[in-house]
PDB file of C-alpha atoms in Angstrom:
ATOM      1  CA  MET A  59     114.462 113.218 136.415  1.00 45.00           C
ATOM      2  CA  GLN A  60     110.726 113.001 136.991  1.00 49.00           C
ATOM      3  CA  ASP A  61     109.754 110.458 139.636  1.00 57.00           C
ATOM      4  CA  GLU A  62     107.845 107.487 138.157  1.00 56.00           C
ATOM      5  CA  ALA A  63     104.975 107.854 140.622  1.00 55.00           C
ATOM      6  CA  ALA A  64     104.610 111.528 139.690  1.00 68.00           C
ATOM      7  CA  LYS A  65     104.627 111.043 135.910  1.00 85.00           C
ATOM      8  CA  LEU A  66     101.546 112.019 133.990  1.00 94.00           C
ATOM      9  CA  HIS A  67     100.320 110.401 130.790  1.00 97.00           C
ATOM     10  CA  LEU A  68      97.844 111.480 128.147  1.00 97.00           C
ATOM     11  CA  VAL A  69      95.005 109.026 127.510  1.00 98.00           C
ATOM     12  CA  ALA A  70      92.671 109.506 124.559  1.00 98.00           C
ATOM     13  CA  ASP A  71      89.602 107.856 123.059  1.00 96.00           C
ATOM     14  CA  VAL A  72      89.270 108.892 119.397  1.00 96.00           C
ATOM     15  CA  GLY A  73      85.938 108.184 117.761  1.00 89.00           C
ATOM     16  CA  GLY A  74      84.641 109.207 114.378  1.00 85.00           C
ATOM     17  CA  THR A  75      82.727 112.183 115.798  1.00 86.00           C
ATOM     18  CA  ASN A  76      84.356 113.104 119.122  1.00 91.00           C
ATOM     19  CA  CYS A  77      87.596 112.704 121.057  1.00 95.00           C
ATOM     20  CA  ARG A  78      87.812 112.290 124.810  1.00 95.00           C
ATOM     21  CA  LEU A  79      91.094 113.147 126.522  1.00 97.00           C
ATOM     22  CA  ALA A  80      92.343 113.024 130.092  1.00 96.00           C
ATOM     23  CA  LEU A  81      95.480 112.702 132.162  1.00 97.00           C
ATOM     24  CA  ALA A  82      96.413 109.542 134.041  1.00 96.00           C
ATOM     25  CA  ASP A  83      98.987 108.575 136.653  1.00 94.00           C
ATOM     26  CA  THR A  84      99.798 105.412 138.582  1.00 90.00           C
ATOM     27  CA  ASN A  85      96.345 105.576 140.233  1.00 91.00           C
ATOM     28  CA  GLY A  86      94.518 105.680 136.905  1.00 93.00           C
ATOM     29  CA  VAL A  87      92.555 108.416 135.136  1.00 94.00           C
ATOM     30  CA  GLN A  88      92.369 111.809 136.822  1.00 94.00           C
ATOM     31  CA  VAL A  89      88.658 112.351 136.216  1.00 90.00           C
ATOM     32  CA  GLU A  90      88.816 116.091 136.766  1.00 93.00           C
ATOM     33  CA  THR A  91      91.072 116.443 133.691  1.00 94.00           C
ATOM     34  CA  TRP A  92      88.543 114.812 131.301  1.00 94.00           C
ATOM     35  CA  ARG A  93      87.671 116.906 128.244  1.00 95.00           C
ATOM     36  CA  ARG A  94      85.709 116.265 125.052  1.00 95.00           C
ATOM     37  CA  PHE A  95      86.448 117.694 121.594  1.00 96.00           C
ATOM     38  CA  ARG A  96      84.384 117.676 118.382  1.00 94.00           C
ATOM     39  CA  ASN A  97      86.509 116.302 115.569  1.00 94.00           C
ATOM     40  CA  ASP A  98      84.874 118.606 113.020  1.00 94.00           C
ATOM     41  CA  ASP A  99      86.488 121.567 114.788  1.00 95.00           C
ATOM     42  CA  HIS A 100      90.022 120.272 114.179  1.00 96.00           C
ATOM     43  CA  GLY A 101      92.104 119.127 111.244  1.00 94.00           C
ATOM     44  CA  SER A 102      93.822 116.255 113.022  1.00 95.00           C
ATOM     45  CA  PHE A 103      94.176 114.480 116.346  1.00 96.00           C
ATOM     46  CA  ALA A 104      97.596 116.077 116.847  1.00 96.00           C
ATOM     47  CA  GLU A 105      96.036 119.533 116.536  1.00 96.00           C
ATOM     48  CA  LEU A 106      93.403 118.996 119.230  1.00 95.00           C
ATOM     49  CA  ALA A 107      95.847 117.119 121.494  1.00 97.00           C
ATOM     50  CA  ARG A 108      98.228 120.106 121.376  1.00 96.00           C
ATOM     51  CA  ILE A 109      95.346 122.380 122.433  1.00 95.00           C
ATOM     52  CA  TYR A 110      94.566 120.077 125.361  1.00 96.00           C
ATOM     53  CA  LEU A 111      98.194 119.732 126.475  1.00 95.00           C
ATOM     54  CA  ALA A 112      98.804 123.476 126.343  1.00 93.00           C
ATOM     55  CA  ASP A 113      96.867 123.797 129.618  1.00 81.00           C
ATOM     56  CA  GLN A 114      98.312 120.708 131.278  1.00 83.00           C
ATOM     57  CA  PRO A 115     101.493 119.870 133.187  1.00 78.00           C
ATOM     58  CA  LEU A 116     104.308 118.019 131.490  1.00 88.00           C
ATOM     59  CA  VAL A 117     103.303 114.530 130.352  1.00 95.00           C
ATOM     60  CA  SER A 118     105.732 111.792 129.392  1.00 93.00           C
ATOM     61  CA  SER A 119     103.740 109.460 127.130  1.00 96.00           C
ATOM     62  CA  ALA A 120     100.320 108.757 125.674  1.00 97.00           C
ATOM     63  CA  ALA A 121      97.977 105.863 124.960  1.00 98.00           C
ATOM     64  CA  VAL A 122      95.482 106.584 122.192  1.00 98.00           C
ATOM     65  CA  ALA A 123      92.464 104.353 121.520  1.00 97.00           C
ATOM     66  CA  ILE A 124      91.255 104.569 117.919  1.00 94.00           C
ATOM     67  CA  ALA A 125      87.902 103.532 116.449  1.00 90.00           C
ATOM     68  CA  GLY A 126      89.496 101.746 113.531  1.00 88.00           C
ATOM     69  CA  PRO A 127      92.244  99.315 112.537  1.00 90.00           C
ATOM     70  CA  VAL A 128      95.563  99.582 114.360  1.00 93.00           C
ATOM     71  CA  GLY A 129      98.875  98.006 113.398  1.00 91.00           C
ATOM     72  CA  LYS A 130     102.358  98.255 114.836  1.00 91.00           C
ATOM     73  CA  GLY A 131     102.852 101.976 115.278  1.00 93.00           C
ATOM     74  CA  TRP A 132     100.041 103.079 112.971  1.00 96.00           C
ATOM     75  CA  GLY A 133      96.280 103.419 112.941  1.00 95.00           C
ATOM     76  CA  ARG A 134      93.392 105.073 111.114  1.00 94.00           C
ATOM     77  CA  LEU A 135      89.821 105.978 111.889  1.00 92.00           C
ATOM     78  CA  THR A 136      87.221 103.948 110.037  1.00 83.00           C
ATOM     79  CA  ASN A 137      84.762 106.808 109.624  1.00 81.00           C
ATOM     80  CA  ARG A 138      87.052 109.827 109.239  1.00 89.00           C
ATOM     81  CA  ASP A 139      90.160 110.473 107.186  1.00 92.00           C
ATOM     82  CA  TRP A 140      92.505 110.662 110.167  1.00 95.00           C
ATOM     83  CA  HIS A 141      95.692 108.612 110.158  1.00 95.00           C
ATOM     84  CA  PHE A 142      97.990 108.007 113.132  1.00 97.00           C
ATOM     85  CA  ASP A 143     101.719 107.355 113.253  1.00 97.00           C
ATOM     86  CA  ALA A 144     103.022 106.748 116.773  1.00 97.00           C
ATOM     87  CA  ASP A 145     106.493 108.202 116.197  1.00 97.00           C
ATOM     88  CA  GLU A 146     105.189 111.259 114.377  1.00 97.00           C
ATOM     89  CA  LEU A 147     102.643 111.903 117.134  1.00 97.00           C
ATOM     90  CA  ALA A 148     105.320 111.598 119.811  1.00 97.00           C
ATOM     91  CA  GLY A 149     107.385 114.232 118.028  1.00 96.00           C
ATOM     92  CA  ALA A 150     104.443 116.546 117.392  1.00 96.00           C
ATOM     93  CA  LEU A 151     103.341 116.386 121.046  1.00 96.00           C
ATOM     94  CA  SER A 152     106.866 116.375 122.565  1.00 94.00           C
ATOM     95  CA  LEU A 153     106.273 113.020 124.271  1.00 95.00           C
ATOM     96  CA  ASP A 154     108.706 110.191 124.932  1.00 95.00           C
ATOM     97  CA  ALA A 155     106.352 107.634 123.386  1.00 96.00           C
ATOM     98  CA  VAL A 156     102.852 107.193 121.981  1.00 97.00           C
ATOM     99  CA  HIS A 157     101.042 103.842 122.136  1.00 97.00           C
ATOM    100  CA  LEU A 158      98.162 103.167 119.721  1.00 97.00           C
ATOM    101  CA  LEU A 159      95.307 100.765 120.543  1.00 95.00           C
ATOM    102  CA  ASN A 160      92.102  99.769 118.858  1.00 93.00           C
ATOM    103  CA  ASP A 161      89.203 101.159 120.916  1.00 93.00           C
ATOM    104  CA  LEU A 162      87.870  97.674 121.728  1.00 94.00           C
ATOM    105  CA  GLU A 163      91.350  96.643 122.837  1.00 94.00           C
ATOM    106  CA  ALA A 164      91.289  99.586 125.246  1.00 96.00           C
ATOM    107  CA  LEU A 165      87.908  98.468 126.574  1.00 95.00           C
ATOM    108  CA  GLY A 166      89.343  94.990 127.104  1.00 95.00           C
ATOM    109  CA  HIS A 167      91.902  96.549 129.437  1.00 94.00           C
ATOM    110  CA  ALA A 168      89.238  98.719 131.089  1.00 94.00           C
ATOM    111  CA  ILE A 169      87.005  95.953 132.403  1.00 92.00           C
ATOM    112  CA  ALA A 170      89.685  94.921 134.918  1.00 88.00           C
ATOM    113  CA  VAL A 171      89.614  98.345 136.595  1.00 89.00           C
ATOM    114  CA  LEU A 172      86.145  99.821 136.025  1.00 89.00           C
ATOM    115  CA  PRO A 173      84.113 100.495 139.191  1.00 83.00           C
ATOM    116  CA  GLU A 174      80.763  98.750 139.606  1.00 85.00           C
ATOM    117  CA  ALA A 175      79.023 102.063 138.985  1.00 88.00           C
ATOM    118  CA  SER A 176      80.282 101.923 135.383  1.00 92.00           C
ATOM    119  CA  LEU A 177      78.538  98.610 134.701  1.00 94.00           C
ATOM    120  CA  ARG A 178      74.921  97.450 134.515  1.00 96.00           C
ATOM    121  CA  PHE A 179      74.559  93.773 135.327  1.00 95.00           C
ATOM    122  CA  LEU A 180      72.257  92.033 132.846  1.00 96.00           C
ATOM    123  CA  SER A 181      72.232  88.311 133.605  1.00 93.00           C
ATOM    124  CA  GLY A 182      74.244  85.234 134.520  1.00 92.00           C
ATOM    125  CA  THR A 183      76.307  84.398 137.554  1.00 90.00           C
ATOM    126  CA  ALA A 184      79.101  86.835 138.372  1.00 80.00           C
ATOM    127  CA  ALA A 185      82.417  84.993 138.443  1.00 74.00           C
ATOM    128  CA  GLU A 186      85.511  86.332 140.166  1.00 72.00           C
ATOM    129  CA  ASP A 187      87.874  83.466 139.351  1.00 75.00           C
ATOM    130  CA  GLU A 188      87.275  83.158 135.596  1.00 76.00           C
ATOM    131  CA  PRO A 189      89.990  85.054 133.748  1.00 86.00           C
ATOM    132  CA  GLN A 190      88.640  85.268 130.201  1.00 93.00           C
ATOM    133  CA  SER A 191      86.166  87.948 129.106  1.00 95.00           C
ATOM    134  CA  VAL A 192      84.868  89.437 125.865  1.00 97.00           C
ATOM    135  CA  VAL A 193      83.905  93.012 125.056  1.00 97.00           C
ATOM    136  CA  ILE A 194      81.400  93.498 122.226  1.00 97.00           C
ATOM    137  CA  GLY A 195      81.263  97.002 120.797  1.00 95.00           C
ATOM    138  CA  LEU A 196      78.250  98.129 118.762  1.00 93.00           C
ATOM    139  CA  GLY A 197      78.105 101.723 117.651  1.00 89.00           C
ATOM    140  CA  THR A 198      79.224 103.412 114.462  1.00 84.00           C
ATOM    141  CA  GLY A 199      80.995 100.097 113.783  1.00 87.00           C
ATOM    142  CA  PHE A 200      81.320  96.648 115.330  1.00 92.00           C
ATOM    143  CA  ASN A 201      84.220  94.817 116.933  1.00 93.00           C
ATOM    144  CA  VAL A 202      85.206  92.564 119.823  1.00 95.00           C
ATOM    145  CA  SER A 203      88.216  92.069 122.067  1.00 95.00           C
ATOM    146  CA  VAL A 204      89.174  89.165 124.302  1.00 95.00           C
ATOM    147  CA  ALA A 205      90.721  89.937 127.690  1.00 94.00           C
ATOM    148  CA  HIS A 206      92.683  87.680 130.024  1.00 89.00           C
ATOM    149  CA  GLY A 207      92.359  89.632 133.250  1.00 74.00           C
ATOM    150  CA  PRO A 208      95.148  88.338 135.499  1.00 73.00           C
ATOM    151  CA  SER A 209      97.833  88.570 132.809  1.00 77.00           C
ATOM    152  CA  GLY A 210      96.873  92.001 131.510  1.00 79.00           C
ATOM    153  CA  VAL A 211      96.786  90.551 127.985  1.00 90.00           C
ATOM    154  CA  VAL A 212      94.076  91.707 125.589  1.00 92.00           C
ATOM    155  CA  PHE A 213      93.664  90.161 122.164  1.00 91.00           C
ATOM    156  CA  ALA A 214      92.509  92.586 119.485  1.00 85.00           C
ATOM    157  CA  ALA A 215      90.288  91.575 116.559  1.00 88.00           C
ATOM    158  CA  GLU A 216      88.452  92.971 113.529  1.00 88.00           C
ATOM    159  CA  MET A 217      85.311  90.854 113.760  1.00 93.00           C
ATOM    160  CA  GLY A 218      83.167  93.555 112.181  1.00 92.00           C
ATOM    161  CA  HIS A 219      84.722  92.692 108.829  1.00 92.00           C
ATOM    162  CA  ALA A 220      84.043  88.950 109.192  1.00 95.00           C
ATOM    163  CA  ALA A 221      81.208  87.349 107.233  1.00 96.00           C
ATOM    164  CA  LEU A 222      77.812  87.343 108.903  1.00 96.00           C
ATOM    165  CA  PRO A 223      77.404  83.979 110.695  1.00 96.00           C
ATOM    166  CA  GLN A 224      74.678  81.714 109.338  1.00 96.00           C
ATOM    167  CA  PRO A 225      72.461  81.769 112.487  1.00 96.00           C
ATOM    168  CA  VAL A 226      72.432  85.572 112.342  1.00 97.00           C
ATOM    169  CA  ALA A 227      71.918  85.737 108.579  1.00 97.00           C
ATOM    170  CA  SER A 228      68.963  83.347 108.795  1.00 97.00           C
ATOM    171  CA  ILE A 229      67.100  85.745 111.100  1.00 97.00           C
ATOM    172  CA  ILE A 230      67.549  88.632 108.661  1.00 97.00           C
ATOM    173  CA  ARG A 231      66.783  86.469 105.620  1.00 96.00           C
ATOM    174  CA  HIS A 232      63.277  85.884 106.984  1.00 95.00           C
ATOM    175  CA  GLU A 233      62.695  89.645 107.184  1.00 95.00           C
ATOM    176  CA  VAL A 234      64.167  91.079 103.968  1.00 95.00           C
ATOM    177  CA  SER A 235      64.161  89.897 100.380  1.00 90.00           C
ATOM    178  CA  ASP A 236      67.621  91.205  99.479  1.00 91.00           C
ATOM    179  CA  MET A 237      70.615  90.236 101.646  1.00 93.00           C
ATOM    180  CA  SER A 238      73.211  91.978  99.485  1.00 90.00           C
ATOM    181  CA  GLY A 239      73.650  94.818 101.951  1.00 91.00           C
ATOM    182  CA  PHE A 240      74.422  92.534 104.885  1.00 96.00           C
ATOM    183  CA  ASP A 241      77.605  90.710 103.906  1.00 94.00           C
ATOM    184  CA  THR A 242      79.607  91.326 107.085  1.00 96.00           C
ATOM    185  CA  VAL A 243      78.858  91.554 110.802  1.00 97.00           C
ATOM    186  CA  GLU A 244      79.342  95.323 110.746  1.00 94.00           C
ATOM    187  CA  HIS A 245      77.015  95.768 107.760  1.00 96.00           C
ATOM    188  CA  LEU A 246      74.228  94.622 110.072  1.00 97.00           C
ATOM    189  CA  LEU A 247      75.237  95.175 113.694  1.00 97.00           C
ATOM    190  CA  SER A 248      76.082  98.869 113.670  1.00 94.00           C
ATOM    191  CA  GLY A 249      74.210 102.155 113.647  1.00 93.00           C
ATOM    192  CA  SER A 250      74.158 102.316 109.853  1.00 93.00           C
ATOM    193  CA  GLY A 251      73.167  98.643 109.807  1.00 96.00           C
ATOM    194  CA  LEU A 252      70.086  99.413 111.885  1.00 97.00           C
ATOM    195  CA  ALA A 253      69.068 102.119 109.411  1.00 97.00           C
ATOM    196  CA  ARG A 254      69.825  99.779 106.485  1.00 96.00           C
ATOM    197  CA  LEU A 255      67.695  97.010 107.990  1.00 97.00           C
ATOM    198  CA  HIS A 256      64.817  99.392 108.574  1.00 97.00           C
ATOM    199  CA  GLN A 257      64.969 100.624 104.971  1.00 96.00           C
ATOM    200  CA  ALA A 258      65.121  97.060 103.639  1.00 96.00           C
ATOM    201  CA  ARG A 259      62.042  96.127 105.694  1.00 96.00           C
ATOM    202  CA  THR A 260      59.906  99.222 105.228  1.00 96.00           C
ATOM    203  CA  GLY A 261      61.344 101.213 102.335  1.00 95.00           C
ATOM    204  CA  HIS A 262      61.689 104.173 104.689  1.00 95.00           C
ATOM    205  CA  VAL A 263      65.054 105.989 104.771  1.00 96.00           C
ATOM    206  CA  CYS A 264      66.066 107.481 108.118  1.00 95.00           C
ATOM    207  CA  LYS A 265      69.060 108.022 110.347  1.00 94.00           C
ATOM    208  CA  PRO A 266      69.919 105.362 112.950  1.00 94.00           C
ATOM    209  CA  GLU A 267      68.725 107.562 115.806  1.00 93.00           C
ATOM    210  CA  GLU A 268      65.371 108.070 114.036  1.00 96.00           C
ATOM    211  CA  VAL A 269      64.515 104.373 113.673  1.00 97.00           C
ATOM    212  CA  ALA A 270      62.960 104.038 117.137  1.00 95.00           C
ATOM    213  CA  ASP A 271      60.273 106.637 116.382  1.00 96.00           C
ATOM    214  CA  ALA A 272      59.704 105.665 112.753  1.00 97.00           C
ATOM    215  CA  THR A 273      56.753 103.571 111.603  1.00 96.00           C
ATOM    216  CA  GLY A 274      57.759  99.953 112.133  1.00 97.00           C
ATOM    217  CA  GLY A 275      60.859 101.044 114.038  1.00 97.00           C
ATOM    218  CA  ALA A 276      60.077  99.006 117.149  1.00 97.00           C
ATOM    219  CA  GLU A 277      59.829  95.870 115.012  1.00 97.00           C
ATOM    220  CA  THR A 278      63.157  96.689 113.324  1.00 98.00           C
ATOM    221  CA  GLN A 279      64.846  97.049 116.701  1.00 98.00           C
ATOM    222  CA  ALA A 280      63.346  93.770 117.896  1.00 98.00           C
ATOM    223  CA  ILE A 281      64.725  91.955 114.828  1.00 98.00           C
ATOM    224  CA  MET A 282      68.118  93.530 115.375  1.00 98.00           C
ATOM    225  CA  ALA A 283      68.033  92.459 119.035  1.00 98.00           C
ATOM    226  CA  ARG A 284      67.306  88.866 118.011  1.00 98.00           C
ATOM    227  CA  ALA A 285      70.206  88.997 115.534  1.00 98.00           C
ATOM    228  CA  LEU A 286      72.540  90.307 118.227  1.00 98.00           C
ATOM    229  CA  GLY A 287      71.420  87.540 120.576  1.00 98.00           C
ATOM    230  CA  ALA A 288      72.269  84.928 117.941  1.00 98.00           C
ATOM    231  CA  LEU A 289      75.712  86.469 117.485  1.00 98.00           C
ATOM    232  CA  VAL A 290      76.343  86.591 121.239  1.00 98.00           C
ATOM    233  CA  ARG A 291      75.749  82.855 121.401  1.00 97.00           C
ATOM    234  CA  GLU A 292      78.321  82.330 118.622  1.00 96.00           C
ATOM    235  CA  VAL A 293      80.838  84.545 120.407  1.00 96.00           C
ATOM    236  CA  ALA A 294      80.301  82.656 123.678  1.00 96.00           C
ATOM    237  CA  TYR A 295      81.167  79.346 122.033  1.00 96.00           C
ATOM    238  CA  LEU A 296      84.169  80.799 120.219  1.00 95.00           C
ATOM    239  CA  TYR A 297      85.825  82.364 123.273  1.00 94.00           C
ATOM    240  CA  LEU A 298      84.229  80.838 126.407  1.00 94.00           C
ATOM    241  CA  PRO A 299      84.188  84.208 128.195  1.00 95.00           C
ATOM    242  CA  GLU A 300      83.169  82.909 131.603  1.00 93.00           C
ATOM    243  CA  GLY A 301      84.590  86.057 133.183  1.00 93.00           C
ATOM    244  CA  GLY A 302      81.856  88.020 131.448  1.00 95.00           C
ATOM    245  CA  ILE A 303      80.464  89.388 128.196  1.00 97.00           C
ATOM    246  CA  TYR A 304      80.518  93.182 128.185  1.00 97.00           C
ATOM    247  CA  PHE A 305      78.486  95.278 125.745  1.00 97.00           C
ATOM    248  CA  ASN A 306      79.485  98.809 124.785  1.00 95.00           C
ATOM    249  CA  GLY A 307      78.364 101.498 122.356  1.00 92.00           C
ATOM    250  CA  SER A 308      75.317 103.475 121.305  1.00 91.00           C
ATOM    251  CA  LEU A 309      73.638 100.589 119.481  1.00 95.00           C
ATOM    252  CA  ALA A 310      74.211  98.292 122.454  1.00 96.00           C
ATOM    253  CA  ARG A 311      72.414 100.789 124.679  1.00 95.00           C
ATOM    254  CA  THR A 312      69.601 101.016 122.106  1.00 95.00           C
ATOM    255  CA  LEU A 313      69.088  97.245 122.035  1.00 96.00           C
ATOM    256  CA  LEU A 314      69.572  96.568 125.741  1.00 97.00           C
ATOM    257  CA  THR A 315      66.451  98.411 126.881  1.00 95.00           C
ATOM    258  CA  PRO A 316      63.504  96.905 128.784  1.00 94.00           C
ATOM    259  CA  GLU A 317      61.688  96.338 125.475  1.00 94.00           C
ATOM    260  CA  THR A 318      64.386  94.246 123.763  1.00 97.00           C
ATOM    261  CA  THR A 319      66.959  93.100 126.345  1.00 97.00           C
ATOM    262  CA  ASP A 320      65.332  89.680 126.713  1.00 97.00           C
ATOM    263  CA  LEU A 321      65.653  89.131 122.955  1.00 98.00           C
ATOM    264  CA  VAL A 322      69.395  89.741 123.152  1.00 98.00           C
ATOM    265  CA  LEU A 323      69.996  87.595 126.228  1.00 97.00           C
ATOM    266  CA  ALA A 324      67.629  84.680 125.580  1.00 96.00           C
ATOM    267  CA  PRO A 325      69.789  82.558 123.221  1.00 96.00           C
ATOM    268  CA  LEU A 326      72.529  82.254 125.840  1.00 95.00           C
ATOM    269  CA  GLN A 327      70.279  82.276 128.905  1.00 93.00           C
ATOM    270  CA  ASN A 328      68.286  79.357 127.514  1.00 93.00           C
ATOM    271  CA  ASP A 329      71.311  77.318 126.451  1.00 93.00           C
ATOM    272  CA  ASP A 330      71.736  74.370 128.821  1.00 90.00           C
ATOM    273  CA  SER A 331      74.839  72.944 127.120  1.00 90.00           C
ATOM    274  CA  PHE A 332      77.714  71.711 129.281  1.00 90.00           C
ATOM    275  CA  HIS A 333      75.529  71.451 132.382  1.00 90.00           C
ATOM    276  CA  GLY A 334      74.305  75.033 132.039  1.00 90.00           C
ATOM    277  CA  ARG A 335      77.804  76.462 131.689  1.00 91.00           C
ATOM    278  CA  MET A 336      76.843  78.754 128.808  1.00 93.00           C
ATOM    279  CA  ALA A 337      73.744  80.160 130.536  1.00 94.00           C
ATOM    280  CA  ARG A 338      75.787  81.075 133.606  1.00 94.00           C
ATOM    281  CA  MET A 339      78.086  83.435 131.698  1.00 95.00           C
ATOM    282  CA  PRO A 340      77.583  86.897 133.198  1.00 95.00           C
ATOM    283  CA  MET A 341      76.662  89.753 130.867  1.00 96.00           C
ATOM    284  CA  TYR A 342      77.051  93.470 131.489  1.00 96.00           C
ATOM    285  CA  LEU A 343      76.451  96.806 129.770  1.00 97.00           C
ATOM    286  CA  LEU A 344      79.195  99.432 130.024  1.00 96.00           C
ATOM    287  CA  THR A 345      77.580 102.734 131.010  1.00 93.00           C
ATOM    288  CA  ASP A 346      80.640 105.000 131.388  1.00 89.00           C
ATOM    289  CA  ASP A 347      81.568 107.029 128.287  1.00 85.00           C
ATOM    290  CA  ALA A 348      85.104 107.292 129.648  1.00 88.00           C
ATOM    291  CA  SER A 349      85.630 103.523 129.830  1.00 93.00           C
ATOM    292  CA  ALA A 350      88.221 103.476 127.036  1.00 94.00           C
ATOM    293  CA  LEU A 351      90.237 106.135 128.891  1.00 96.00           C
ATOM    294  CA  HIS A 352      90.432 103.844 131.921  1.00 95.00           C
ATOM    295  CA  GLY A 353      91.578 101.095 129.578  1.00 95.00           C
ATOM    296  CA  CYS A 354      94.332 103.270 128.121  1.00 96.00           C
ATOM    297  CA  ALA A 355      95.534 104.092 131.633  1.00 95.00           C
ATOM    298  CA  ARG A 356      95.571 100.428 132.576  1.00 93.00           C
ATOM    299  CA  TYR A 357      97.462  99.571 129.374  1.00 93.00           C
ATOM    300  CA  LEU A 358     100.167 102.087 130.308  1.00 94.00           C
ATOM    301  CA  SER A 359     100.415 100.747 133.861  1.00 89.00           C
ATOM    302  CA  VAL A 360     100.995  97.215 132.513  1.00 84.00           C
ATOM    303  CA  HIS A 361     103.267  97.980 129.571  1.00 79.00           C
ATOM    304  CA  ILE A 362     105.568 100.812 130.668  1.00 76.00           C
TER     305      ILE A 362
END
């Protein structure tokens, strides 16, 4: 029987465009085993995982983070027609068990183990004895997770599908005449939302990554940053994440630049409620593309 300390596990971060895979053991992710795959080159996650595992030693289980809704033993990608069944994957990959997580749930586990080099401190007062934190993911989609560090418990959510809060909607309403395309949080605060906002403001159609260089693009990004700041304040009051607010994703990195970071942080930084308690909440940007892999490894260490 394989010794527990010697067991290897597959950890995977499955996005709409790429998959990142690595091996993990009791010490966490083995960084030298990290590989990236383009989803367009493969028909399914099982197919690319078999290719990866063909060159690897025997693994006993897997934790797979998915950019989409996850239920008990199932999951699907939001932006690609890939579906996941934990039992079927275990059989296809010859593993004892496969655990499925939402990608933001995996990031909630990651923040307890990420090195300082994987984080960029933004503001607030770092707190070591506050257990509750929130991860806000802005990329192809939007979601949050709430983490209780000491217990290893992470609460998953699907906030991207919630209605756009009034303080956020009011910012956009002053900039566009038609709000019909911004019904939910994800309709606005995502890559496609940035492009949609720019088109609504200027009439110019472009891809999300082209907005920055487009005419009026800087103004569009500034409006989006203000909207994100208003949402962050709402999230802070909902969850009291005095252990930290962590931002992740391509849109987060776009909005947390020297030009617009202050617009994102100001609503919370300037809030003096509860004797300045809200303004002291620390905020960070995740800078490591492999963060979800670390979260999958931590999930396995806590749950198996």
